[in-house]
Amino acid sequence: MIHRRKFLQLGSLGLSSFSFPSFISSKSTAARRPIVISTWDAGIDANKAAWQVLRNGGRALDAVEQGVMVTESSQNCCVGLGANPDRDGFVTLDSCIMDENGNCGGVAFLERIKHPVSVARRVMEKTPHVLLVGAGAQQFAVEQGFPLEPQKLSPDAERSYKEWLKKSEYKPVINIENNANKKNQAAFAPAKLDNGEWNHDTIGMVAMDANGNLSGTCTTSGAGFKMRGRVGDSPIIGAGLFVDNEVGAATATGQGEDVIRICGSHLVVELMRQGLSPENACKKAVERIIKIKGSKAKDIQVGFIAINKQGEYGGYCIQKGFNFAVCYADDKNFLVDGKYVL
Ligand code: GLY
């Protein structure tokens, strides 16, 4: 388990020396490239893998795929096959990816495949489509050579599911992606259904490479103990992720239904196009959700993160507890506490 406070200090990645292709001065958040940012404290390890690609002059698209694959592989994280199942006991995964040319692909309600991000990339690169779901997505993955993993819950997920089955109650757990909060397994277990609110398990990552090209991905197991067949924002281009190589890139985490409602990541990018900084664009998107939700906003969490074409970064969330990881050098990979509205 990772405690986010450990990462408030800059962490060395233990990598050898490197000449950065460019640094751009800015009065806002230090503008840099290459740069990669990702949601929650699991983003620290994901950024490390992404940085290995970026520091060697690799493409942002490869960086974000390699980055979130680390999180998808983790049995201790709430992303990937080790995550909590739906209420029928099956882990179902959602993911999308988008490159600097507006190419994009996604998969949703995908079962027994370890790396949905890589299947999403194949959808983008090998099909005329943007989104494949369920059995069709799995069939495509197998045809593409992805192994079908056993239908088996991780020990943590099995424990949580058994606990959840005792009451089968749905209660939202705000900021559950923050590993520091998972100590409370009793609180972790339930997810909410009775008023339409959910908990959630996501990593979103956006990056700019040394050539100034942007890409992003978002990958998740979705809300723990969700209704079977439920899909959130993460595989939906414009909601969980959006990239416009002229402007910037944004991704979302938290209650997907409310991100979809405002086309959240697309909104953040369009606000940056109008001149807002990444942080202010994220803030405006969060405020829009709060306006729609009214008094119910206090029961949910949504966080956005974004980078712009100048290499500035920022994030904002509904309420305290969200953080994101920022990496732009061998010895600069650190957590930032998201500013919040409520
Ligand atoms: N944001 C992830 C989900 O709601 O599924």
XYZ file of C-alpha atoms in Angstrom, residues 37-300:
264
model
C 0.540 13.414 -15.348
C -1.872 10.824 -13.989
C -4.624 10.487 -11.431
C -4.187 9.360 -7.833
C -1.147 8.013 -5.999
C -0.949 4.912 -8.187
C 0.103 7.466 -10.809
C 3.581 7.628 -9.302
C 4.487 4.126 -10.487
C 2.589 4.573 -13.741
C 4.453 7.822 -14.437
C 7.777 6.062 -13.908
C 7.015 3.662 -16.745
C 5.693 6.438 -18.969
C 8.764 8.542 -18.262
C 11.055 5.761 -19.465
C 9.442 6.175 -22.880
C 9.395 9.974 -22.846
C 12.965 10.454 -21.634
C 14.208 8.385 -24.556
C 12.385 10.533 -27.074
C 9.475 8.121 -27.413
C 5.961 8.942 -28.456
C 3.415 10.158 -25.899
C 1.018 7.449 -27.115
C 3.499 4.707 -26.194
C 4.249 6.430 -22.901
C 0.651 6.522 -21.692
C 0.010 2.927 -22.733
C 3.152 1.677 -20.973
C 2.348 3.833 -17.972
C -1.131 2.608 -17.175
C -0.218 -0.999 -17.949
C 1.697 -0.889 -14.667
C -1.496 -0.035 -12.830
C -3.549 -2.568 -14.770
C -1.045 -5.250 -13.699
C -1.191 -4.413 -10.032
C -3.159 -6.812 -7.867
C -3.136 -4.224 -5.092
C -4.743 -1.482 -7.073
C -8.354 -0.906 -7.924
C -7.645 -0.917 -11.671
C -7.361 -4.073 -13.771
C -8.277 -7.676 -13.110
C -7.301 -7.435 -9.431
C -10.037 -4.883 -8.816
C -13.437 -5.221 -7.218
C -16.067 -7.038 -9.275
C -19.563 -6.030 -10.262
C -22.423 -7.087 -8.023
C -22.606 -10.472 -9.760
C -18.947 -11.149 -8.944
C -17.327 -10.427 -12.321
C -14.530 -7.916 -12.955
C -15.350 -5.849 -16.039
C -12.900 -3.336 -17.464
C -13.225 -0.125 -19.492
C -10.470 1.796 -21.262
C -9.778 4.255 -24.043
C -6.784 5.867 -25.687
C -6.319 8.871 -27.990
C -3.338 10.151 -29.955
C -2.105 13.454 -31.370
C -3.936 12.965 -34.666
C -7.396 12.522 -33.197
C -7.222 8.754 -33.580
C -8.961 6.991 -30.734
C -10.175 3.605 -29.572
C -11.889 2.075 -26.592
C -13.228 -1.058 -24.988
C -15.965 -1.405 -22.405
C -17.463 -4.195 -20.304
C -14.410 -6.284 -21.176
C -13.779 -9.393 -19.104
C -10.697 -11.610 -18.512
C -8.222 -9.461 -20.441
C -5.303 -8.088 -18.465
C -4.563 -4.928 -20.448
C -7.682 -3.212 -21.748
C -5.603 -0.158 -22.681
C -3.714 -2.238 -25.239
C -6.933 -3.665 -26.654
C -8.263 -0.096 -26.909
C -5.153 0.808 -28.875
C -5.736 -2.139 -31.240
C -9.324 -0.986 -31.752
C -7.880 2.399 -32.706
C -5.194 1.026 -34.982
C -6.738 -2.109 -36.485
C -10.443 -1.397 -36.880
C -12.587 1.309 -38.463
C -14.399 1.666 -35.112
C -13.881 3.603 -31.905
C -15.547 1.437 -29.261
C -16.019 -2.326 -28.837
C -17.920 -3.735 -25.871
C -18.528 -6.948 -23.957
C -18.250 -10.294 -25.717
C -17.343 -8.597 -28.990
C -14.477 -6.709 -27.361
C -13.233 -9.921 -25.771
C -13.481 -11.810 -29.062
C -11.489 -9.085 -30.781
C -8.860 -9.141 -28.019
C -8.410 -12.908 -28.319
C -8.193 -12.650 -32.112
C -5.471 -10.074 -31.613
C -3.512 -12.519 -29.443
C -4.350 -11.282 -25.958
C -4.537 -14.228 -23.546
C -7.848 -14.975 -21.847
C -7.089 -14.824 -18.135
C -8.787 -17.092 -15.572
C -12.135 -15.913 -14.227
C -10.850 -15.438 -10.702
C -11.023 -12.622 -8.172
C -7.855 -11.356 -6.518
C -7.640 -12.165 -2.776
C -8.428 -8.545 -1.854
C -11.372 -8.376 -4.231
C -12.724 -11.708 -3.044
C -12.563 -10.522 0.565
C -14.281 -7.243 -0.289
C -16.943 -8.974 -2.354
C -17.746 -11.452 0.416
C -18.033 -8.550 2.840
C -20.233 -6.647 0.439
C -22.501 -9.659 -0.118
C -23.392 -9.740 3.580
C -25.561 -6.675 3.104
C -25.437 -6.007 -0.620
C -25.738 -2.341 0.278
C -24.560 0.389 -2.008
C -22.688 3.207 -0.385
C -20.372 5.663 -2.117
C -16.800 5.834 -0.909
C -15.353 9.150 -1.903
C -11.656 9.209 -2.924
C -11.448 5.417 -2.866
C -8.747 5.442 -5.555
C -6.416 7.104 -3.080
C -4.500 4.107 -1.742
C -4.174 5.760 1.652
C -7.929 5.338 2.078
C -7.987 1.627 1.391
C -6.917 0.809 4.908
C -10.591 1.007 5.701
C -11.683 -2.135 3.919
C -15.113 -2.043 5.523
C -15.715 1.343 3.977
C -14.033 0.224 0.782
C -16.301 -2.731 0.215
C -19.685 -1.199 -0.482
C -20.600 0.901 -3.458
C -23.763 2.878 -3.834
C -26.749 2.100 -6.008
C -29.892 3.116 -4.162
C -29.618 6.810 -5.019
C -27.703 6.321 -8.241
C -24.278 7.128 -6.818
C -21.205 4.911 -7.182
C -17.690 4.457 -6.073
C -15.027 4.091 -8.742
C -11.582 2.806 -9.651
C -9.604 4.603 -12.327
C -6.286 5.820 -13.655
C -6.267 8.586 -16.261
C -2.980 9.685 -17.805
C -2.094 12.429 -20.299
C 1.365 13.195 -21.685
C 3.295 15.438 -24.043
C 6.415 14.065 -25.676
C 9.651 15.751 -26.700
C 8.146 16.592 -30.090
C 5.286 18.420 -28.410
C 2.715 15.793 -29.314
C -0.052 14.911 -26.872
C -1.764 11.610 -26.073
C -3.827 10.171 -23.255
C -5.560 7.152 -21.836
C -8.072 6.307 -19.163
C -8.529 2.793 -17.774
C -10.690 1.405 -15.004
C -12.618 -1.431 -13.442
C -15.382 1.097 -12.868
C -17.482 1.363 -9.781
C -17.042 -1.472 -7.304
C -20.113 -3.724 -7.067
C -21.752 -1.886 -9.925
C -24.820 -3.176 -11.690
C -23.806 -5.768 -14.294
C -23.316 -4.088 -17.649
C -22.695 -0.637 -16.196
C -20.132 1.434 -18.093
C -18.795 4.756 -16.833
C -16.948 7.633 -18.438
C -13.518 6.027 -18.754
C -13.870 4.332 -22.180
C -15.846 7.219 -23.653
C -13.865 9.705 -25.715
C -14.827 13.214 -24.633
C -15.958 12.068 -21.191
C -13.107 10.187 -19.496
C -10.474 11.424 -21.934
C -9.941 13.989 -24.656
C -6.860 15.083 -26.597
C -6.561 17.956 -29.060
C -3.002 18.343 -30.234
C -3.472 22.064 -30.888
C -4.662 22.766 -27.357
C -4.140 20.155 -24.661
C -5.336 16.929 -23.106
C -7.559 16.098 -20.149
C -8.772 13.037 -18.296
C -11.213 12.343 -15.488
C -11.705 10.167 -12.460
C -14.540 9.707 -10.032
C -18.205 9.212 -10.575
C -18.401 8.512 -14.265
C -22.087 9.190 -14.687
C -21.514 12.821 -13.767
C -18.468 13.150 -16.008
C -20.497 11.822 -18.950
C -23.283 14.301 -18.186
C -21.009 17.245 -19.029
C -18.694 15.577 -21.612
C -16.124 16.433 -18.974
C -12.705 15.958 -20.582
C -13.820 17.532 -23.847
C -15.159 20.477 -21.862
C -11.809 20.921 -20.094
C -9.934 20.956 -23.404
C -12.389 23.424 -24.952
C -12.015 25.707 -21.923
C -8.248 25.593 -22.379
C -8.791 26.498 -26.032
C -10.562 29.610 -24.789
C -7.438 30.545 -22.843
C -7.985 29.059 -19.401
C -5.050 27.426 -17.646
C -5.309 23.653 -17.116
C -6.174 24.191 -13.465
C -8.879 26.765 -14.147
C -10.345 24.695 -16.962
C -10.591 21.700 -14.599
C -12.147 23.922 -11.949
C -14.848 25.198 -14.331
C -15.749 21.646 -15.326
C -16.019 20.612 -11.670
C -18.218 23.642 -10.957
C -20.523 22.641 -13.779
C -21.047 19.212 -12.209
C -21.687 20.793 -8.829
C -24.264 23.109 -10.357
C -26.108 20.159 -11.897
C -25.901 17.965 -8.791
C -26.899 20.650 -6.294
C -26.995 19.321 -2.728
C -26.039 15.815 -3.935
C -22.606 17.068 -5.008
C -21.331 16.587 -1.464
C -21.847 12.817 -1.816
C -19.676 12.338 -4.858
